[in-house]
CSV table of C-alpha atoms in Angstrom, one decimal:
chain,number,residue,atom,x,y,z
A,1,MET,CA,0.0,0.0,0.0
A,2,ASN,CA,1.2,3.5,-0.8
A,3,VAL,CA,-0.4,5.5,2.0
A,4,LEU,CA,-1.0,9.2,2.3
A,5,ILE,CA,-2.3,10.9,5.5
A,6,LEU,CA,-4.8,13.6,4.5
A,7,ILE,CA,-5.6,16.3,7.0
A,8,PRO,CA,-8.4,18.7,6.0
A,9,ALA,CA,-8.2,21.9,8.0
A,10,HIS,CA,-10.3,25.0,8.5
A,11,ASN,CA,-9.3,27.4,11.2
A,12,GLU,CA,-7.2,24.9,13.2
A,13,VAL,CA,-4.1,26.9,13.9
A,14,GLU,CA,-4.3,25.9,17.6
A,15,THR,CA,-4.1,22.2,17.1
A,16,LEU,CA,-2.6,21.5,13.7
A,17,SER,CA,1.0,21.5,14.7
A,18,ALA,CA,0.3,19.1,17.6
A,19,VAL,CA,-1.6,16.8,15.3
A,20,ILE,CA,1.3,16.7,12.8
A,21,ARG,CA,3.8,16.0,15.6
A,22,GLU,CA,1.7,13.1,16.8
A,23,VAL,CA,1.5,11.6,13.3
A,24,ARG,CA,5.2,11.9,12.9
A,25,ASN,CA,5.7,10.3,16.2
A,26,ASP,CA,3.3,7.4,15.7
A,27,VAL,CA,3.5,6.7,11.9
A,28,PRO,CA,6.7,8.4,10.9
A,29,ALA,CA,7.0,6.7,7.5
A,30,LEU,CA,3.7,8.1,6.1
A,31,PRO,CA,3.7,11.3,4.1
A,32,ILE,CA,1.2,14.0,5.1
A,33,LEU,CA,-0.9,16.3,3.1
A,34,VAL,CA,-2.8,19.2,4.7
A,35,VAL,CA,-5.6,20.9,2.8
A,36,ASP,CA,-6.2,24.4,4.1
A,37,ASP,CA,-9.9,25.2,3.4
A,38,ALA,CA,-9.5,29.0,3.2
A,39,SER,CA,-8.8,29.4,6.9
A,40,THR,CA,-8.9,32.9,8.4
A,41,ASP,CA,-7.1,32.3,11.6
A,42,GLY,CA,-3.6,31.9,10.3
A,43,THR,CA,-3.7,28.2,9.6
A,44,GLY,CA,-2.4,28.8,6.1
A,45,GLU,CA,0.5,30.9,7.3
A,46,ILE,CA,2.0,28.1,9.5
A,47,LEU,CA,1.9,25.4,6.7
A,48,PRO,CA,5.3,26.1,5.2
A,49,GLY,CA,7.0,25.6,8.6
A,50,LEU,CA,5.3,22.3,9.3
A,51,GLY,CA,7.4,20.2,6.8
A,52,VAL,CA,4.3,18.7,5.1
A,53,ARG,CA,2.8,18.9,1.6
A,54,TRP,CA,-0.1,21.2,1.5
A,55,LEU,CA,-2.9,22.6,-0.7
A,56,GLN,CA,-4.7,25.9,-0.1
A,57,LEU,CA,-8.2,26.4,-1.3
A,58,SER,CA,-8.9,30.0,-2.4
A,59,GLN,CA,-12.5,29.8,-1.2
A,60,HIS,CA,-14.1,27.9,1.7
A,61,LEU,CA,-15.7,24.8,0.3
A,62,GLY,CA,-16.2,22.7,3.4
A,63,ILE,CA,-14.9,19.2,4.2
A,64,GLY,CA,-16.2,17.8,0.9
A,65,GLY,CA,-14.2,20.2,-1.2
A,66,ALA,CA,-11.1,19.8,0.9
A,67,MET,CA,-11.3,16.0,0.7
A,68,ARG,CA,-11.9,16.0,-3.1
A,69,ALA,CA,-8.9,18.2,-3.7
A,70,GLY,CA,-6.8,16.0,-1.3
A,71,LEU,CA,-7.9,12.8,-2.9
A,72,ARG,CA,-7.2,14.0,-6.4
A,73,PHE,CA,-3.8,15.0,-5.2
A,74,ALA,CA,-3.3,11.5,-3.9
A,75,ARG,CA,-4.4,10.0,-7.2
A,76,PHE,CA,-2.1,12.2,-9.2
A,77,GLU,CA,0.9,11.4,-6.9
A,78,GLY,CA,0.3,7.7,-7.2
A,79,PHE,CA,-1.0,6.9,-3.7
A,80,ASP,CA,-3.5,4.0,-3.5
A,81,THR,CA,-4.6,4.5,0.1
A,82,VAL,CA,-5.6,7.6,2.0
A,83,VAL,CA,-6.2,8.0,5.7
A,84,ARG,CA,-8.3,11.0,6.7
A,85,LEU,CA,-7.3,12.5,10.0
A,86,ASP,CA,-9.0,15.5,11.5
A,87,ALA,CA,-7.0,18.6,12.4
A,88,ASP,CA,-8.7,19.2,15.7
A,89,GLY,CA,-6.9,16.4,17.6
A,90,GLN,CA,-9.9,14.1,18.1
A,91,HIS,CA,-8.4,11.3,16.2
A,92,GLN,CA,-5.4,9.4,17.5
A,93,ALA,CA,-2.6,8.8,15.0
A,94,ALA,CA,-1.6,5.6,16.9
A,95,GLU,CA,-4.9,4.0,15.6
A,96,ILE,CA,-3.9,4.5,11.9
A,97,PRO,CA,-1.9,1.2,11.6
A,98,ASP,CA,-4.9,-0.7,12.8
A,99,LEU,CA,-7.2,0.9,10.2
A,100,LEU,CA,-4.6,0.1,7.5
A,101,ASP,CA,-4.3,-3.4,8.7
A,102,HIS,CA,-8.0,-4.0,8.3
A,103,LEU,CA,-8.0,-2.4,4.9
A,104,GLU,CA,-5.2,-4.6,3.7
A,105,THR,CA,-6.2,-7.9,5.1
A,106,GLU,CA,-9.9,-7.9,4.6
A,107,ASN,CA,-11.7,-7.6,1.3
A,108,ILE,CA,-13.0,-4.1,1.9
A,109,ASP,CA,-12.8,-0.7,0.2
A,110,ALA,CA,-12.9,1.6,3.2
A,111,VAL,CA,-12.5,1.4,7.0
A,112,VAL,CA,-14.0,3.9,9.4
A,113,GLY,CA,-13.0,4.3,13.1
A,114,SER,CA,-16.0,4.2,15.4
A,115,ARG,CA,-15.9,5.6,18.9
A,116,PHE,CA,-18.9,3.5,19.9
A,117,HIS,CA,-17.7,0.2,18.6
A,118,GLY,CA,-16.8,-1.2,22.1
A,119,SER,CA,-14.0,1.2,22.8
A,120,GLN,CA,-13.2,3.8,25.5
A,121,GLY,CA,-12.5,7.4,25.2
A,122,PHE,CA,-14.5,10.5,24.4
A,123,ARG,CA,-18.1,9.8,23.4
A,124,THR,CA,-20.9,12.3,22.6
A,125,ARG,CA,-23.9,12.5,25.0
A,126,GLY,CA,-27.5,13.5,25.1
A,127,ALA,CA,-29.5,14.6,22.1
A,128,LEU,CA,-26.5,14.4,19.8
A,129,ARG,CA,-25.8,10.8,20.8
A,130,GLY,CA,-29.5,10.0,20.3
A,131,ALA,CA,-29.4,11.5,16.8
A,132,GLN,CA,-26.2,9.5,16.0
A,133,TRP,CA,-27.8,6.3,17.3
A,134,ALA,CA,-30.9,6.8,15.1
A,135,LEU,CA,-28.9,7.7,12.1
A,136,GLY,CA,-26.6,4.7,12.7
A,137,ARG,CA,-29.6,2.3,12.9
A,138,PHE,CA,-31.0,3.7,9.6
A,139,LEU,CA,-27.6,3.4,7.8
A,140,SER,CA,-27.2,-0.2,9.2
A,141,LEU,CA,-30.6,-1.1,7.8
A,142,VAL,CA,-29.9,0.4,4.4
A,143,THR,CA,-26.3,-0.8,3.9
A,144,GLY,CA,-26.6,-4.2,5.6
A,145,SER,CA,-23.5,-3.5,7.7
A,146,PRO,CA,-23.4,-2.3,11.3
A,147,VAL,CA,-23.0,1.5,11.6
A,148,THR,CA,-22.4,2.7,15.1
A,149,ASP,CA,-20.7,6.0,14.5
A,150,PRO,CA,-22.3,7.7,11.4
A,151,THR,CA,-20.5,11.0,12.0
A,152,SER,CA,-17.0,9.7,12.4
A,153,GLY,CA,-14.4,11.5,10.2
A,154,PHE,CA,-11.7,8.9,10.8
A,155,TRP,CA,-11.6,7.0,7.5
A,156,ALA,CA,-9.1,5.0,5.5
A,157,PHE,CA,-9.9,4.7,1.8
A,158,GLY,CA,-8.6,2.0,-0.6
A,159,ALA,CA,-7.9,2.3,-4.3
A,160,GLU,CA,-11.4,1.7,-5.5
A,161,ALA,CA,-12.8,4.3,-3.1
A,162,LEU,CA,-10.1,6.8,-4.3
A,163,LYS,CA,-11.3,6.3,-7.9
A,164,LEU,CA,-14.8,7.5,-6.9
A,165,LEU,CA,-14.3,10.0,-4.1
A,166,GLY,CA,-11.7,12.3,-5.8
A,167,ASP,CA,-14.6,13.5,-8.0
A,168,HIS,CA,-17.6,12.6,-5.8
A,169,TYR,CA,-16.8,13.1,-2.1
A,170,PRO,CA,-20.1,14.5,-0.8
A,171,ARG,CA,-20.5,18.1,0.1
A,172,GLY,CA,-21.3,19.6,3.6
A,173,TYR,CA,-21.1,17.5,6.8
A,174,SER,CA,-20.8,14.5,4.7
A,175,GLU,CA,-20.1,11.4,6.8
A,176,PRO,CA,-23.5,9.8,6.9
A,177,GLU,CA,-24.0,10.4,3.2
A,178,LEU,CA,-20.5,8.9,2.6
A,179,TYR,CA,-21.7,5.6,3.9
A,180,LEU,CA,-24.7,5.6,1.6
A,181,PHE,CA,-22.7,6.8,-1.4
A,182,LEU,CA,-20.1,4.1,-1.1
A,183,HIS,CA,-22.8,1.4,-0.5
A,184,ARG,CA,-24.8,2.7,-3.5
A,185,ASN,CA,-21.6,2.3,-5.6
A,186,ALA,CA,-21.0,-1.2,-4.5
A,187,LEU,CA,-18.1,-0.5,-2.2
A,188,VAL,CA,-17.7,-2.3,1.1
A,189,VAL,CA,-17.2,-0.3,4.3
A,190,ARG,CA,-16.2,-1.8,7.7
A,191,GLU,CA,-16.3,-0.2,11.1
A,192,VAL,CA,-13.6,-0.8,13.6
A,193,GLY,CA,-13.4,0.4,17.2
A,194,VAL,CA,-11.1,3.4,17.9
A,195,THR,CA,-10.6,5.7,20.8
A,196,MET,CA,-11.2,9.3,20.2
A,197,ARG,CA,-10.6,12.5,22.2
A,198,SER,CA,-12.6,15.6,22.6
A,199,ARG,CA,-11.6,18.5,20.3
A,200,GLN,CA,-8.2,19.7,21.5
A,201,GLY,CA,-8.6,23.3,20.6
A,202,GLY,CA,-10.3,25.7,18.2
A,203,ARG,CA,-14.1,25.7,17.7
A,204,SER,CA,-16.4,23.4,15.8
A,205,THR,CA,-18.1,24.9,12.7
A,206,LEU,CA,-21.3,23.3,13.8
A,207,THR,CA,-23.4,26.1,15.2
A,208,PRO,CA,-27.0,25.4,16.3
A,209,THR,CA,-28.3,26.8,13.0
A,210,ARG,CA,-25.9,24.8,10.9
A,211,SER,CA,-26.7,21.7,12.9
A,212,ALA,CA,-30.4,22.1,12.1
A,213,ILE,CA,-29.7,22.7,8.4
A,214,THR,CA,-27.4,19.7,8.4
A,215,LEU,CA,-30.0,17.5,9.9
A,216,VAL,CA,-32.5,18.5,7.2
A,217,ARG,CA,-29.9,17.9,4.5
A,218,ILE,CA,-29.0,14.5,6.0
A,219,ALA,CA,-32.7,13.5,6.0
A,220,ILE,CA,-33.0,14.4,2.4
A,221,ASN,CA,-29.8,12.6,1.4
A,222,MET,CA,-31.0,9.4,3.3
A,223,ILE,CA,-33.9,9.3,0.8
A,224,VAL,CA,-32.2,10.5,-2.3
A,225,VAL,CA,-28.7,8.9,-2.3
A,226,PRO,CA,-29.9,5.3,-2.5
A,227,LEU,CA,-32.0,6.2,-5.5
A,228,ARG,CA,-29.1,7.8,-7.5
A,229,ARG,CA,-27.4,6.0,-10.3
A,230,MET,CA,-23.9,4.6,-9.7
A,231,VAL,CA,-21.2,7.0,-10.8
A,232,ARG,CA,-18.3,6.4,-13.1
A,233,ARG,CA,-15.0,5.8,-11.5
A,234,HIS,CA,-11.8,7.6,-12.5
A,235,PRO,CA,-9.8,5.0,-14.4
A,236,ASP,CA,-6.3,5.7,-12.9
A,237,VAL,CA,-5.1,5.3,-9.4
B,1,MET,CA,-66.3,45.6,-24.1
B,2,PHE,CA,-63.6,47.5,-22.2
B,3,ASP,CA,-62.2,45.2,-19.5
B,4,PRO,CA,-59.6,46.9,-17.2
B,5,VAL,CA,-58.2,43.6,-16.0
B,6,GLN,CA,-57.7,42.3,-19.5
B,7,VAL,CA,-56.0,45.6,-20.5
B,8,LEU,CA,-53.7,45.3,-17.5
B,9,ALA,CA,-52.9,41.7,-18.3
B,10,VAL,CA,-52.1,42.4,-21.9
B,11,GLY,CA,-50.1,45.5,-21.0
B,12,LEU,CA,-48.0,43.7,-18.4
B,13,SER,CA,-47.4,40.7,-20.7
B,14,ALA,CA,-46.3,42.9,-23.5
B,15,PHE,CA,-44.1,44.9,-21.2
B,16,LEU,CA,-42.4,41.7,-19.9
B,17,LEU,CA,-41.8,40.5,-23.5
B,18,LEU,CA,-40.3,43.8,-24.5
B,19,LEU,CA,-38.2,43.9,-21.3
B,20,VAL,CA,-36.8,40.5,-22.0
B,21,LEU,CA,-35.9,41.3,-25.6
B,22,GLU,CA,-34.2,44.5,-24.5
B,23,LEU,CA,-32.1,42.6,-21.9
B,24,VAL,CA,-31.0,40.1,-24.5
B,25,ARG,CA,-30.2,42.9,-26.9
B,26,ARG,CA,-28.0,44.6,-24.3
B,27,HIS,CA,-26.2,41.2,-23.5
B,28,LEU,CA,-27.5,41.4,-19.9
B,29,LEU,CA,-29.5,38.2,-20.4
B,30,GLY,CA,-28.2,35.2,-22.2
B,31,GLU,CA,-30.2,33.8,-25.0
B,32,ASP,CA,-30.1,30.3,-23.4
B,33,TYR,CA,-32.1,31.6,-20.4
B,34,ALA,CA,-34.2,34.2,-22.3
B,35,PHE,CA,-36.3,31.5,-24.0
B,36,ILE,CA,-38.1,30.6,-20.8
B,37,TRP,CA,-39.0,34.2,-20.2
B,38,ILE,CA,-40.0,34.8,-23.8
B,39,SER,CA,-42.1,31.6,-23.8
B,40,GLY,CA,-43.8,32.6,-20.6
B,41,ALA,CA,-44.5,36.2,-21.8
B,42,VAL,CA,-45.9,35.0,-25.2
B,43,ILE,CA,-48.2,32.5,-23.5
B,44,LEU,CA,-49.4,35.1,-21.0
B,45,LEU,CA,-49.9,37.6,-23.8
B,46,ALA,CA,-51.9,35.1,-25.9
B,47,LEU,CA,-54.1,34.1,-23.0
B,48,SER,CA,-54.6,37.8,-22.0
B,49,THR,CA,-55.8,38.8,-25.5
B,50,GLN,CA,-58.0,35.7,-26.0
B,51,ARG,CA,-60.5,36.4,-23.2
B,52,THR,CA,-63.1,34.0,-24.6
B,53,ALA,CA,-60.7,31.1,-24.7
B,54,LEU,CA,-59.5,32.0,-21.2
B,55,ASP,CA,-63.1,32.0,-19.9
B,56,ARG,CA,-63.9,28.7,-21.6
B,57,THR,CA,-60.8,27.0,-20.2
B,58,ALA,CA,-61.5,28.4,-16.7
B,59,GLU,CA,-65.0,27.1,-16.9
B,60,TRP,CA,-63.8,23.7,-18.0
B,61,LEU,CA,-61.4,23.6,-15.0
B,62,GLY,CA,-64.1,24.8,-12.6
B,63,VAL,CA,-62.6,28.2,-12.1
B,64,ARG,CA,-65.4,30.8,-11.9
B,65,TYR,CA,-63.3,33.9,-12.8
B,66,GLY,CA,-61.1,33.7,-15.9
B,67,PRO,CA,-58.3,36.0,-14.8
B,68,ALA,CA,-57.9,33.8,-11.7
B,69,LEU,CA,-56.8,31.0,-14.1
B,70,LEU,CA,-54.3,33.5,-15.5
B,71,LEU,CA,-52.9,34.1,-12.0
B,72,MET,CA,-52.6,30.4,-11.3
B,73,LEU,CA,-50.8,29.9,-14.6
B,74,LEU,CA,-48.5,32.8,-13.7
B,75,GLY,CA,-47.7,31.1,-10.4
B,76,VAL,CA,-46.9,27.8,-12.1
B,77,PHE,CA,-44.7,29.6,-14.5
B,78,VAL,CA,-42.8,31.3,-11.8
B,79,PHE,CA,-42.3,28.0,-9.9
B,80,VAL,CA,-41.0,26.3,-13.0
B,81,ALA,CA,-38.7,29.2,-13.8
B,82,LEU,CA,-37.3,29.1,-10.2
B,83,LEU,CA,-36.7,25.4,-10.4
B,84,PHE,CA,-35.0,25.7,-13.8
B,85,PHE,CA,-32.6,28.3,-12.4
B,86,SER,CA,-32.0,26.3,-9.3
B,87,VAL,CA,-30.8,23.4,-11.5
B,88,ILE,CA,-28.5,25.8,-13.4
B,89,ILE,CA,-27.1,27.2,-10.1
B,90,SER,CA,-26.5,23.7,-8.7
B,91,ARG,CA,-24.5,22.8,-11.8
B,92,GLN,CA,-22.5,26.0,-11.8
B,93,ARG,CA,-21.8,25.5,-8.1
B,94,LEU,CA,-20.3,22.1,-8.8
B,95,GLN,CA,-18.2,23.6,-11.6
B,96,ILE,CA,-17.0,26.5,-9.4
B,97,GLU,CA,-16.0,24.1,-6.6
B,98,ARG,CA,-14.1,21.9,-9.1
B,99,LEU,CA,-12.3,25.0,-10.4
B,100,ILE,CA,-11.3,26.0,-6.9
B,101,GLU,CA,-10.0,22.5,-6.1
B,102,ASP,CA,-8.1,22.3,-9.4
B,103,GLN,CA,-6.6,25.7,-8.8
B,104,ALA,CA,-5.2,24.5,-5.4
B,105,LEU,CA,-3.8,21.4,-7.1
B,106,LEU,CA,-2.1,23.4,-9.9
B,107,GLU,CA,-0.6,25.9,-7.4
B,108,ALA,CA,0.9,23.0,-5.4
B,109,ARG,CA,2.4,21.5,-8.6
B,110,LEU,CA,3.7,24.9,-9.6
B,111,LYS,CA,5.4,25.2,-6.2
B,112,ASP,CA,7.0,21.8,-6.7
B,113,VAL,CA,8.3,22.7,-10.2
B,114,GLU,CA,9.7,26.0,-8.8
B,115,ALA,CA,11.4,24.1,-6.0
B,116,ASN,CA,12.8,21.6,-8.4
B,117,ASP,CA,14.1,24.4,-10.6
B,118,ALA,CA,15.7,26.1,-7.7
B,119,ASP,CA,17.4,22.9,-6.6
B,120,SER,CA,18.7,22.4,-10.2
B,121,LEU,CA,20.1,25.9,-10.3
B,122,GLY,CA,21.7,25.3,-7.0
B,123,ASP,CA,23.3,22.1,-8.2
B,124,ASP,CA,24.5,23.8,-11.4
B,125,SER,CA,26.0,26.7,-9.3
B,126,SER,CA,27.9,24.4,-6.9
B,127,ALA,CA,29.1,22.3,-9.9
């Protein structure tokens, strides 16, 4: 496997350096690409000093746009596996080898780290946890695979997933739609248990208004995505 | 018989048609999108001038007052026009996002090329 660590970042100047140090410490052999999604807090200014490859989007596109740009970069540079790690410090780099091991040894196209899959660590609570549970149950029913953490951003994508997602990674807060999209396009996703932390700094972009809009968008996608046609895959990885 | 409502409907339809043609003439409205407005204005103008046909159609549909049918058709037209433009905007949004992503990729590749050129120049100098 030729693996790239992809870190999309929007206004994560407080945590990005620490995340990269952790990746270097835990998986030193793996190259890192940071995609700065038009940050306004100085994230872009620290990139040259971090010793990583980086892309800078001229306009804020959200996680979907940052991931599409990063995945196309990976395709062009000849990588066949990409691990998405969030820049807020929630994901632990030490878990990356386990994700990659599952991807390599099982006949699957993507692996996602679930904080509710029998592991310890930070877990959401209250209404948010209730919504995640309900969404997870729905996705489990539709995809036929257990989904316990439908909003996890800790993914590893194999070659077939790269062919699709460089052009079609969903927009917005896309994790639930990602499950459906990959399933609709006949790709296999497996969940594995990981330990996550709470956000280590900065602020979430999910305001109450955005959360409400996101929920409506997710509800629409749950109906529409399974009805879409399969998309054509990019021929080269 | 002089019907103020009919005169108003004819006048507004004619005004809309002339406005659209003028916007196209001044290159402020593309011909691709003008057709929907021209079609709508022509249909509205035709129905406004043919009061008898309008009344008969309204009666057939169970609408008691002919101009009310005109208003309903106008509402449907506006809905269709908005939907049409939403589809166009959605497509253009995808295109714009793709351009922004590609721009970032090109800038990164340019940086790499410049870095390689600088390294080559450095090697040549030291040689």
